[in-house]
Each structure stands twice: as C-alpha cells, then as structure tokens.
Amino acid sequence: MDIINLLSEKISNQIAAGEVIQRPASVVKELLENAVDAGATSIRVHIKDAGRSSILIQDDGSGMSAKDASICFTRHATSKLKDVEDLFKLKTKGFRGEALASIASIAHVTLKTRTNQQTDTGTLIEMNGGTPTRNEECICDKGTSIEVKNIFFNVPARRTFLKSDTAEFSHIRNEFERVVLAHTEIGFTLTHNGNEIHNVNPGNLRKRITDIFGIKSNEKLVPIEEKTDIVTIHGFVGKPESAKKSRGEQYFFVNQRFFKHSYFHHAVSKAFEQLISQNSYPSYFIYFEIDTEKIDVNIHPTKTEINFEEGKFIYSILLSSIKQALGKYNIAPSIDFELETSFDVPLSHKTEIPVEPEIKVDPNYNPFSKFGAKKSSITSSNKALNNQGFGKKSDSKEWENFYAIREENKESQTKLIEPEENYSKNKYLLKDRYLLSNVKSGILIIDTYRAKQRMLYDEMMQQFVTQPLAAQKLMFPLELALDQNEMDSWMDSNSLLMQLGFTFKIENKVFQLESLPACIIEKDCKSCIDGITKTLSSTQKPDKGELAHELISAIVYSASKATKLHSEQEIESFINLLFSCEDHSFCPFGKPIMQTLTIEELTTKF
Ligand code: ADP
Ligand code: MG
C-alpha cells in the first residue's frame, strides 16, 4: 500500500511558519526587513495588543506591481535571489522568499502596495490563513502597507504559547530597535495601542542611539573607529561606569544586519577587563563592514549568528580598537599612569623586585573627586596591592594582611621606631559616609554606603537562593499609585516578589502593599518600590536571575542609607564583614567602594 502523500502548499507553509514565525515579534522583524530591502526612507509600525490583534507596517519603498503582489505570498517567491552565486553577494536582509508565505498561512493579512510607475491606483490583496480572499485595485500611497491580524488564529497551540503582553511587546520592541539601530538613514515610528513608543528621524549613529536609549546615554558613548583591509569597524562602547548588571545594550551589526557573536563579545569583555566589576556588562554598538563574500549568513532563517571567514583577525582588531578608544578617552590610563590602590606593602615583601601592577583604574570613577585623584607610577610586587584593585577578585586573606600590617605598625609605634610617619591616635575617622583609616602608603577611604550595599547585596543574594527573605507585615496596607501596566508587571512576578518579602493585593484597581522586606524602613520604602516598579515594567525583561539581581539591588539601594557606625568595635566588624565579601572592591552598582589617597597625592595638595 502506498502511504506517502505530498503535503499541500498550505500545510507546508504552516510548517515553515513554525520555524520562521515564533511570535508576533518575528512578524515585525520580517516585515521591517522587507520594508528596508524595498528602499524605504520612512517606516511606521503600529501594534495592537502586543501584536496579537494587529501588526501594521507602512513603508514608502518601491512597492510591488500587481503581478508581484499576487505572487509574493507564494513560498519561495523572492526578488532578491536569482541563482546560487547571488547567495554569496547578498546585500538584502531577505532572500528565501518564505516570510510572507509563512505569515499569510497563520494570520489574516491585508496588503496594499503601489509602485512609483503606478500613478493612480495600487493593488489590494487579502489572505486568510494562506487562502487569497481578495485581489483588486485600490487607492493607496506609494510604497507598501501590510497588516497582519489575529496571528496564529488557526494554530491555537501556538497562540497559547504566547507570553504576557508585556513580554511579547518587549520582544517586538527589541526586534524594532535592532533594525532601527542598523539603519540610521531611515526614519521609524513605533506605536503600541495608539501610544507612541519611538519616533526617530534619519540622522547619525550617536543621535540614533540617544533617540532610542535616552539623551543621557550620549555622554556615556566612547567612539571606536578602525579601518583595515579585512574589516572596517565603527560605533561606540559605553564608558565603564555605565556598565550594567544585565546584558541589555549589546549590539553587533555586520553590513547593517544585527547579529550575535559570543567570540566577538568576548573580545569586548576582554577590553573592559579590570575596568568594570565582575558580572557587569559594558554596552556596545559596534558596526562591522566586510566583504559579503567573507561572511555566511545563510545558516538558519531566524538565527542571528553569522560565520566570519577571518574571525580570529577580526577578534584582535576589535579588541585593540576598543582598548585604544578607552585609552584615548582617558578611561583606561596607560601603563605609566597607574593609580595606586593598595593598602600597604608588608615589610617582609619590601626586598622583592617590584613588578608592574595590572591594575587599570578609571580616574573618572573616583567618588572622592575633590581630592582630584592624580596618577602615580608606583609599582609593587605585593599581592594585596595587585589584587586589591578594581574588577579583580581578591581573597579575604588580604584583609588579614591588612591587620598584619596594622600589627606591625602598632609595634613600630610602641617601639617608636618610626614615630611620626605612622603615628595615629585613633585608627579610624568617620566623616559622614566616609570612613578614613591611616595606612602606610597614605589614607584609605571607604565609602560606607557602598560598602553596606555590597554586604547587604551578598547576604540577600545568598539567602534568597535557599529561602524567602524576612518580611515585615505593615500595620496598615500601603496604597500606591501604580498604573495598570505597572500593576500587571507586579502580578507577573508575584512569586519572586513574595520570595523577596513583598506581598500585595490589588482591589478595585488599587494597589496595596501588605508587607515589605524586613531590612527596609517603611518610611524609606518609596524609592525602593519605584526602583522595583521600574525594573519590572522595563521592556527589556531580564530572566529570573537578573530580575532577582535588579530587585535586590533596588532593596539594597534604599536600605544602605541607614548605615550608622558608633564604636571602633562596630567599625572593625563592619570592615571585617566587607572584606569577607568576594567582590569587596565594588558596590553592586559597579562603583568603587574604597580608594587610597597616597602620600604623593597628599603632597601635591600642599
Ligand atoms: P524575501 O524577503 O526573502 O525575498 P518575503 O517573503 O519576505 O521574501 O518577500 C517576498 C517578496 O515580496 C520580496 O522578495 C519582495 O520582492 C516582495 N516584498 C515583500 N515586502 C515588500 C515591501 N514592503 N515592499 C516591496 N516589496 C516587498
Ligand atoms: Mg523578507
């Protein structure tokens, strides 16, 4: 008995759609790419209900003739590829001719299109789950508009897989932003349920980035530029202090196409090594121009990975161009201008030959800017010195070292061997949030707020993994003015929030907080709640771990202000606790916790 059937075009399109169209954002991506390929100078995207009800994309590109319009929904219908040679010269985004066929097979689609040659009327085509239902002349603007309604209406299983509107819309926004960042020569708008999310005019890259990420991002951008025979690289990296705990703003483009590349990502991270704290990510917007024959984009229709023929060279070019840029903009001081960050050099090590410390410090980081951190060229072989630095892990032994040094100092004081040099009556001086201590090479200054943030953060992160954080029930529920989106995002992360000590209810659209994490004082909770709401409703939704980090950071931020140290004993245990933290050099927000003001620096003051 023969059992093999040929699948109908409709079914095979639906199967293809499973690969190409995973969610509304995939439709947005494909339609945006088509509009770009059509040479549009202005592209408008209107979304309803995170793309579930409608995705409408209007462009002023080439448009399609009546004949092209009627076959564009057929599988493998493309104007971009004629023979196999073309595959290696592709300058367009699409070439498979699958997107429109796939989209039409799982939605209701209306296409209106008119070319420049058609003066009066264009073509209107309607497709219903892959079947053409209308094909007629119509009045329309030059260019193409495609509306995709009721996505997955005939594939209910797919529909139920869709996440919350917040999550789906954030996917859409991400896809949109990738295309918008790749094409600064095109103007774009994005609306969601009638609200304007983005409206950007053609302009240069700096302008485009600030249009998308806010005017504040402007001052954080460090330009990179490199021209070689293999590749041309340009774009921006974020200054180290703008590094984030989540991998939000990291973009590679090759020939105006967004791509991901863990190997190149590594090059960027390497360039930032020791300039930013562990687990934080620099932002970057890096554009490669390369001969199309030297890259392979033809791996998978939806994959964003790309193979490079000369990846290794590009890696080194990228690494050095970022390092240069950071150096040029005085973010990574060159080797002669190391800033000393040690506590001290134990006497026993004094006879060893000094080696150059590997520390790289951003002078702009200095929270004690009034001292005007000057660069010094002191070198030392001391491990504490090398490790007590920025971005590098250091073990708590260093602190023991510190005490050892202290002991030595004490001894020398009592013996009066070096009386003036190291004489100090009180070990510590507490001035507002700053704790000052006399160390051999100068004055060690600890920012107690940031230190407290680090300790609390580590403690909460550790505890949070195994059990809920301690909560305090409020005597009276606290009413907060949150809008519907914000309330939804609290609801979406309800269990995580409970784990952190927050419980709440929503009655008659009023949000009421019932308990808070125990470490927060009720009267200070406002800024914490604001921070949490902002994180929860940000469109670039982090995963659970990142979300926990963001939430705990928000809690920590509000709780740290309450730090008060009263006695020398308290100060010492505070310091001990700080140095038992793995990353005691940086607060959870990537800012330095301590600095040493060296004798040399003091000397320059007088
Ligand atoms: P591909 O982009 O891979 O060629 P698609 O299915 O996305 O395949 O599109 C099929 C064809 O329809 C394209 O090759 C192009 O000729 C035409 N087309 C699609 N969208 C547009 C548009 N916005 N403007 C003009 N032509 C378009
Ligand atoms: Mg396409």
XYZ file of C-alpha atoms and ligand atoms in Angstrom:
634
model
C 0.000 0.000 0.000
C 1.355 3.461 -0.894
C 1.469 5.676 2.114
C 3.401 8.782 1.036
C 1.412 11.974 0.348
C 2.680 15.273 -0.904
C 1.773 17.926 1.647
C -0.365 20.734 0.293
C 1.309 24.117 -0.107
C -0.893 25.410 2.690
C 0.275 22.814 5.195
C 3.904 23.101 4.200
C 3.681 26.869 4.605
C 2.255 26.382 8.072
C 5.097 24.057 8.931
C 7.599 26.597 7.594
C 5.809 29.251 9.609
C 6.579 27.232 12.732
C 10.251 27.859 12.048
C 10.146 31.421 10.802
C 7.318 32.886 12.866
C 7.562 32.053 16.542
C 5.762 35.063 17.931
C 4.407 38.463 16.856
C 7.920 39.902 17.099
C 9.058 37.554 14.291
C 6.395 39.067 12.019
C 7.590 42.552 12.893
C 11.170 41.583 12.120
C 10.333 40.057 8.720
C 8.104 42.924 7.635
C 10.604 45.534 8.762
C 13.326 43.791 6.817
C 11.170 43.698 3.707
C 10.489 47.416 4.018
C 14.214 48.129 4.397
C 15.000 45.915 1.388
C 12.387 47.867 -0.581
C 14.461 51.032 -0.078
C 12.028 52.791 2.254
C 13.086 56.094 3.834
C 10.296 56.077 6.374
C 8.784 53.055 8.115
C 5.847 53.149 10.515
C 4.949 50.298 12.819
C 1.616 50.167 14.659
C 0.994 47.383 17.127
C -2.202 46.433 18.914
C -2.299 44.153 21.945
C 1.368 43.231 21.701
C 0.772 42.085 18.125
C -1.981 39.598 18.974
C -4.724 41.669 17.332
C -2.794 43.598 14.737
C 0.628 44.416 13.348
C 0.594 47.137 10.720
C 3.749 48.182 8.896
C 3.732 51.007 6.363
C 6.664 51.936 4.159
C 7.402 54.367 1.345
C 9.648 51.922 -0.521
C 9.496 50.547 -4.055
C 6.062 48.957 -3.728
C 5.045 45.964 -5.832
C 3.436 45.672 -9.228
C 0.033 43.996 -9.368
C 1.633 40.776 -10.578
C 4.369 40.779 -7.946
C 1.785 41.492 -5.272
C -0.257 38.487 -6.271
C 2.677 36.077 -6.071
C 4.581 37.497 -3.128
C 2.656 35.214 -0.733
C 3.742 32.104 -2.620
C 6.506 30.097 -0.992
C 9.971 30.769 -2.392
C 8.747 33.883 -4.160
C 11.591 36.371 -3.901
C 13.005 39.200 -5.959
C 16.319 39.048 -4.150
C 17.969 35.863 -5.329
C 18.192 34.552 -8.869
C 20.973 31.997 -8.866
C 23.214 30.333 -6.364
C 26.083 32.778 -6.944
C 23.922 35.566 -5.569
C 23.907 33.809 -2.215
C 27.456 34.998 -1.630
C 26.824 38.588 -2.613
C 23.693 39.231 -0.637
C 23.182 42.798 0.439
C 19.497 42.330 1.284
C 18.024 41.034 4.531
C 15.705 38.512 2.952
C 16.334 36.093 0.130
C 14.445 32.913 0.924
C 11.027 34.089 -0.100
C 9.484 32.352 2.889
C 8.394 35.107 5.217
C 5.250 36.385 3.533
C 4.063 32.852 2.691
C 4.585 31.787 6.300
C 2.907 34.851 7.789
C -0.083 34.576 5.439
C -0.598 30.933 6.391
C -1.145 31.670 10.084
C -2.989 35.017 10.101
C -5.356 37.386 8.299
C -3.236 39.594 6.078
C -4.098 42.731 4.095
C -1.544 44.055 1.644
C -1.786 47.422 -0.091
C 1.002 48.341 -2.428
C 1.783 50.807 -5.201
C 4.933 51.349 -7.251
C 6.216 54.674 -8.482
C 5.125 53.798 -12.016
C 1.500 53.269 -10.977
C 0.180 56.794 -10.812
C -3.370 56.343 -9.601
C -4.148 53.030 -8.079
C -2.247 50.225 -6.462
C -3.134 46.668 -5.511
C -5.035 45.303 -2.528
C -4.711 41.670 -1.575
C -6.270 39.824 1.344
C -5.131 36.451 2.569
C -6.993 34.347 5.085
C -4.884 31.576 6.620
C -2.974 31.153 3.369
C -6.005 31.432 1.034
C -6.380 34.548 -1.129
C -9.779 36.155 -0.452
C -9.415 39.495 -2.276
C -7.271 40.828 -5.106
C -8.289 44.176 -6.547
C -7.203 47.668 -7.422
C -7.235 50.190 -4.629
C -6.317 53.751 -3.805
C -3.177 53.800 -1.696
C 0.054 55.662 -1.067
C 3.226 54.813 -2.871
C 5.007 52.016 -1.059
C 3.616 49.076 0.841
C 1.464 48.600 3.869
C 0.886 45.181 5.349
C -1.457 44.475 8.225
C -1.254 41.120 9.970
C -4.260 40.400 12.169
C -5.156 37.595 14.548
C -1.811 35.866 14.433
C -1.986 32.058 14.965
C -5.800 32.177 14.747
C -5.664 28.756 13.058
C -2.839 27.340 15.215
C -4.352 27.588 18.722
C -1.475 25.692 20.302
C 0.896 28.445 19.198
C -1.410 31.140 20.455
C -1.499 29.662 23.924
C 2.294 29.628 23.971
C 2.410 33.391 23.736
C 3.528 35.117 26.907
C 2.039 38.163 28.617
C 1.506 41.317 26.574
C 4.402 42.955 28.392
C 6.731 40.132 27.412
C 5.536 39.881 23.801
C 5.715 43.597 23.299
C 9.214 43.702 24.692
C 10.227 41.131 22.044
C 8.693 43.383 19.405
C 10.483 46.383 20.745
C 13.803 44.531 20.737
C 13.404 43.487 17.105
C 12.353 47.002 16.186
C 15.334 48.545 17.964
C 17.772 46.212 16.248
C 16.553 47.280 12.809
C 16.353 50.932 13.824
C 19.938 50.896 15.119
C 21.119 49.206 11.921
C 19.535 51.804 9.641
C 20.172 55.337 10.780
C 19.379 56.588 7.265
C 15.720 55.602 7.687
C 13.068 57.290 9.859
C 10.960 54.981 12.039
C 7.972 55.185 14.334
C 6.567 52.582 16.693
C 3.215 52.821 18.429
C 1.534 50.388 20.795
C -2.217 50.633 21.266
C -2.015 54.173 19.951
C 0.807 55.265 22.275
C 3.963 56.441 20.598
C 6.947 54.433 21.800
C 9.583 55.607 19.337
C 9.719 58.282 16.667
C 13.155 58.709 15.147
C 14.306 60.775 12.196
C 17.195 59.904 9.929
C 20.466 61.079 11.457
C 23.869 59.963 12.624
C 24.510 56.988 14.860
C 25.059 58.946 18.066
C 21.729 60.666 17.548
C 20.034 57.363 16.840
C 21.376 55.746 19.995
C 20.288 58.655 22.152
C 16.886 58.684 20.444
C 16.420 55.079 21.456
C 18.127 54.918 24.845
C 17.577 58.444 26.090
C 19.537 61.652 25.947
C 21.585 60.633 28.987
C 23.253 57.849 27.036
C 25.024 60.483 24.922
C 27.692 61.271 27.471
C 28.393 57.587 28.036
C 29.406 56.826 24.465
C 33.034 56.353 23.530
C 33.557 56.210 19.763
C 35.541 53.417 18.136
C 36.893 53.530 14.619
C 39.187 51.138 12.763
C 39.798 50.633 9.067
C 41.749 47.617 7.871
C 41.833 45.567 4.680
C 39.837 42.827 6.335
C 37.145 44.819 8.071
C 36.035 48.317 8.905
C 34.742 48.787 12.427
C 32.955 51.781 13.803
C 30.468 52.542 16.538
C 30.511 53.139 20.255
C 31.199 51.417 23.512
C 29.719 52.610 26.797
C 32.054 54.103 29.381
C 32.943 51.573 32.077
C 30.851 53.303 34.720
C 27.748 52.848 32.600
C 28.168 49.042 32.561
C 25.009 47.235 33.601
C 24.200 44.126 35.535
C 22.097 42.820 32.672
C 23.089 42.343 29.099
C 20.730 44.922 27.705
C 22.505 47.191 25.293
C 24.865 44.984 23.369
C 24.670 45.213 19.633
C 26.821 43.910 16.814
C 25.906 44.657 13.239
C 27.562 43.430 10.108
C 26.697 45.181 6.871
C 23.657 46.690 8.619
C 22.418 43.366 9.926
C 22.133 42.652 13.665
C 23.981 39.560 14.803
C 25.156 37.784 17.920
C 28.663 36.511 18.299
C 29.953 35.113 21.548
C 33.564 35.143 20.339
C 33.490 38.842 19.449
C 31.554 39.523 22.630
C 34.491 38.002 24.446
C 36.816 40.481 22.736
C 34.739 43.375 24.045
C 34.628 41.918 27.547
C 38.374 41.470 27.442
C 38.915 45.086 26.510
C 36.877 46.051 29.569
C 38.566 43.581 31.887
C 39.552 45.266 35.146
C 37.660 48.398 34.238
C 34.303 47.096 35.329
C 33.224 44.884 38.171
C 32.533 41.211 37.737
C 29.126 40.278 36.365
C 28.534 43.620 34.808
C 28.306 44.131 31.106
C 29.505 47.052 29.045
C 27.117 48.420 26.475
C 28.261 48.435 22.888
C 27.012 49.371 19.458
C 29.584 48.007 17.059
C 29.260 48.037 13.294
C 31.370 45.876 11.001
C 31.619 46.490 7.281
C 33.007 43.485 5.484
C 33.057 41.959 2.034
C 29.796 39.970 1.731
C 31.739 37.025 0.350
C 33.628 36.732 3.625
C 30.621 36.065 5.795
C 27.993 33.365 5.824
C 24.540 34.485 6.864
C 22.833 31.507 5.362
C 22.701 29.360 8.456
C 19.075 29.453 9.550
C 16.155 31.696 8.682
C 15.704 33.080 12.156
C 19.140 32.655 13.647
C 21.119 35.758 14.348
C 24.501 34.024 14.319
C 26.852 34.725 11.432
C 30.072 32.945 10.409
C 33.126 35.016 9.621
C 35.922 33.723 7.448
C 38.552 35.727 9.307
C 37.045 35.701 12.767
C 40.388 35.456 14.566
C 41.793 38.572 12.921
C 38.611 40.461 13.482
C 38.740 39.485 17.159
C 42.163 41.086 17.605
C 41.261 44.147 15.565
C 38.144 44.619 17.643
C 39.954 44.135 20.933
C 42.696 46.595 20.105
C 40.361 49.218 18.689
C 38.271 49.222 21.870
C 41.331 49.336 24.099
C 42.680 52.220 22.083
C 39.403 54.067 22.278
C 39.155 53.623 26.027
C 42.751 54.768 26.397
C 42.278 57.744 24.128
C 39.304 58.958 26.056
C 41.313 58.598 29.205
C 39.182 55.848 30.615
C 41.926 53.264 30.927
C 45.090 55.085 31.939
C 48.122 53.818 30.093
C 50.620 51.722 31.939
C 52.780 54.633 33.196
C 49.835 56.224 34.905
C 48.700 53.508 37.238
C 46.756 54.679 40.207
C 47.931 53.018 43.334
C 45.168 51.297 45.198
C 46.987 49.265 47.783
C 46.617 49.351 51.497
C 50.193 48.843 52.141
C 53.255 46.774 51.440
C 54.271 44.465 54.255
C 57.851 44.966 55.330
C 58.732 41.375 54.554
C 57.974 41.986 50.891
C 59.980 45.092 50.619
C 63.089 43.418 49.353
C 61.319 41.704 46.453
C 61.745 43.080 42.981
C 58.698 45.112 42.103
C 56.604 44.109 39.137
C 54.168 46.299 37.374
C 50.695 46.059 38.839
C 47.998 45.015 36.411
C 45.501 47.406 37.806
C 43.590 49.618 35.431
C 41.541 52.300 37.019
C 39.155 54.781 35.581
C 40.110 58.119 37.085
C 36.572 59.331 36.443
C 35.304 56.704 38.834
C 36.770 58.430 41.809
C 33.979 59.289 44.225
C 36.434 61.464 46.116
C 36.937 63.720 43.186
C 37.557 66.695 45.386
C 40.910 65.141 46.128
C 41.485 65.186 42.394
C 42.935 61.696 42.035
C 46.319 62.167 40.463
C 48.046 59.412 38.620
C 51.057 57.850 40.246
C 53.538 55.434 38.830
C 54.214 53.420 41.932
C 54.771 49.735 41.354
C 54.880 46.930 43.807
C 55.113 43.190 43.993
C 52.643 42.917 46.808
C 49.753 40.617 46.069
C 47.412 42.690 48.126
C 48.337 45.645 46.030
C 47.825 43.850 42.775
C 44.601 42.291 43.768
C 43.129 44.976 45.889
C 42.001 46.529 42.771
C 39.286 47.155 40.511
C 37.391 44.386 38.874
C 39.718 41.711 40.145
C 38.603 39.105 42.575
C 40.580 39.143 45.731
C 40.503 36.788 48.618
C 39.765 37.811 52.135
C 43.316 36.990 53.153
C 44.232 40.449 52.039
C 42.328 41.794 54.916
C 44.232 39.600 57.277
C 47.234 41.061 55.577
C 45.927 44.453 56.390
C 45.698 43.564 60.030
C 49.143 42.063 59.888
C 50.398 45.373 58.615
C 48.471 47.136 61.307
C 50.065 44.934 63.913
C 53.415 45.831 62.505
C 52.547 49.479 62.664
C 51.365 49.204 66.211
C 54.549 47.525 67.153
C 56.571 50.172 65.483
C 54.551 52.796 67.266
C 55.161 51.356 70.648
C 58.788 50.905 69.895
C 58.826 54.383 68.461
C 60.939 53.227 65.567
C 59.117 55.361 63.045
C 57.268 57.722 65.327
C 55.931 60.500 63.148
C 55.415 58.706 59.895
C 52.783 56.319 61.049
C 51.598 57.799 64.224
C 47.886 57.749 64.695
C 45.958 58.110 67.881
C 42.697 56.837 66.531
C 42.613 54.121 63.996
C 39.584 55.448 62.209
C 37.938 58.671 61.366
C 34.323 58.671 60.335
C 33.217 61.668 58.345
C 29.671 61.491 57.122
C 29.517 58.401 54.881
C 33.293 58.102 54.568
C 35.476 56.025 56.804
C 39.137 57.063 56.801
C 41.959 54.948 58.040
C 45.661 55.553 58.344
C 47.623 53.077 56.231
C 51.285 53.106 55.432
C 51.043 54.414 51.918
C 48.530 57.087 52.765
C 44.917 57.263 53.747
C 42.459 54.531 52.945
C 38.951 55.816 52.397
C 35.953 53.532 52.466
C 32.560 54.671 51.286
C 30.395 53.098 53.971
C 27.158 53.413 51.978
C 28.558 51.475 49.118
C 30.233 49.018 51.452
C 26.895 48.420 53.140
C 25.257 47.924 49.771
C 27.804 45.277 48.877
C 27.357 43.418 52.179
C 23.592 43.510 52.096
C 23.515 42.501 48.476
C 25.741 39.483 49.015
C 23.805 38.431 52.092
C 20.420 38.753 50.407
C 21.501 37.068 47.217
C 22.827 34.128 49.204
C 19.766 33.808 51.360
C 17.356 34.367 48.530
C 18.577 31.262 46.712
C 17.519 28.976 49.550
C 14.657 30.621 51.399
C 12.384 33.660 51.296
C 13.804 36.853 52.747
C 12.473 38.023 56.078
C 9.367 40.167 55.647
C 7.678 42.714 57.920
C 3.907 42.966 57.821
C 2.666 46.522 57.603
C 0.189 47.663 60.216
C -1.900 49.315 57.524
C -1.628 48.325 53.860
C 0.199 50.973 51.891
C -1.702 52.254 48.869
C 0.459 53.043 45.881
C -0.413 54.894 42.712
C 0.577 52.386 40.049
C -0.864 52.364 36.553
C -2.365 49.242 35.024
C 0.845 48.218 33.240
C 2.802 48.555 36.440
C 0.269 46.544 38.420
C 0.350 43.850 35.737
C 4.081 43.629 35.950
C 3.936 43.216 39.752
C 1.372 40.460 39.215
C 3.571 38.789 36.588
C 6.416 38.468 39.098
C 4.280 37.780 42.153
C 6.094 34.672 43.368
C 9.532 36.221 43.004
C 8.387 39.300 44.891
C 6.980 37.154 47.692
C 10.340 35.423 47.930
C 11.845 38.868 48.465
C 9.419 39.782 51.240
C 6.826 41.772 49.303
C 3.165 40.849 49.493
C 0.420 42.920 47.972
C -3.151 42.848 46.760
C -4.965 44.695 44.022
C -8.549 45.666 44.777
C -10.665 47.842 42.507
C -7.566 48.764 40.552
C -5.887 49.999 43.714
C -2.515 48.550 44.582
C -1.964 47.826 48.265
C 1.330 46.740 49.706
C 0.893 44.425 52.694
C 4.450 43.563 53.622
C 7.972 44.713 52.951
C 11.408 43.091 53.214
C 12.467 43.405 56.860
C 15.609 45.399 56.045
C 13.698 48.365 54.673
C 12.353 51.090 56.876
C 8.745 51.784 55.946
C 9.270 55.494 55.530
C 12.133 54.874 53.076
C 10.295 52.301 51.032
C 9.037 54.705 48.371
C 12.256 54.874 46.372
C 12.677 51.127 46.617
C 9.157 50.496 45.302
C 9.795 52.958 42.488
C 13.011 51.172 41.576
C 11.296 47.796 41.606
C 8.364 49.020 39.541
C 10.736 50.468 37.006
C 12.668 47.223 36.730
C 9.531 45.112 36.497
C 7.928 47.203 33.804
C 11.057 47.786 31.745
C 10.533 46.281 28.333
C 13.888 44.564 28.169
C 12.712 41.934 30.573
C 15.597 40.172 32.295
C 15.448 36.477 33.189
C 14.649 35.352 36.720
C 18.232 35.623 37.985
C 18.685 39.055 36.513
C 15.325 40.133 37.846
C 16.321 38.965 41.328
C 19.521 40.952 40.953
C 17.627 44.057 39.896
C 15.106 43.744 42.719
C 17.663 43.026 45.382
C 19.725 45.954 44.096
C 16.700 48.204 44.464
C 16.123 46.984 48.027
C 19.786 47.349 48.862
C 19.887 50.853 47.468
C 17.160 52.020 49.808
C 18.389 50.093 52.820
C 22.011 51.262 52.731
C 21.291 54.850 53.730
C 20.506 53.696 57.231
C 24.128 52.782 57.985
C 25.398 54.190 61.270
C 28.618 53.103 62.918
C 29.123 54.073 66.537
C 32.157 52.438 68.079
C 35.560 51.304 66.951
C 34.404 47.756 67.522
C 31.447 48.250 65.241
C 33.691 49.740 62.615
C 36.067 46.813 62.793
C 33.394 44.219 62.422
C 31.927 46.272 59.597
C 35.276 46.207 57.830
C 35.722 42.501 58.521
C 32.353 41.783 57.030
C 33.126 43.882 53.993
C 36.315 42.024 53.320
C 34.626 38.687 53.606
C 32.608 39.649 50.515
C 34.092 38.198 47.395
C 33.811 41.399 45.409
C 34.562 43.924 48.128
C 36.058 46.486 45.782
C 32.822 47.362 44.057
C 29.281 48.018 45.153
C 26.509 46.094 43.336
C 26.115 49.092 41.032
C 29.691 48.837 39.834
C 31.049 51.837 41.687
C 34.266 51.558 43.727
C 33.929 51.108 47.462
C 37.381 52.240 48.503
C 40.291 54.372 47.414
C 43.717 55.118 48.781
C 44.882 58.687 48.883
C 48.633 58.266 48.616
C 51.330 60.353 50.254
C 52.283 61.582 46.780
C 48.758 62.769 46.201
C 48.681 64.455 49.569
C 51.979 66.139 48.803
C 50.607 67.676 45.648
C 47.948 69.376 47.770
C 50.474 71.456 49.636
P 12.259 37.602 0.866
O 12.295 38.864 1.646
O 13.103 36.543 1.451
O 12.501 37.806 -0.572
P 9.473 37.613 1.585
O 8.505 36.514 1.670
O 9.763 38.349 2.820
O 10.797 37.003 0.997
O 9.001 38.619 0.499
C 8.750 38.147 -0.815
C 8.961 39.239 -1.828
O 7.907 40.200 -1.719
C 10.233 40.029 -1.678
O 11.332 39.392 -2.330
C 9.891 41.361 -2.326
O 10.065 41.298 -3.710
C 8.388 41.480 -2.053
N 8.112 42.356 -0.917
C 7.838 41.979 0.350
N 7.632 43.035 1.148
C 7.792 44.125 0.392
C 7.725 45.544 0.638
N 7.460 46.037 1.848
N 7.939 46.383 -0.420
C 8.208 45.893 -1.636
N 8.301 44.591 -1.914
C 8.097 43.701 -0.932
Mg 11.647 39.070 3.572
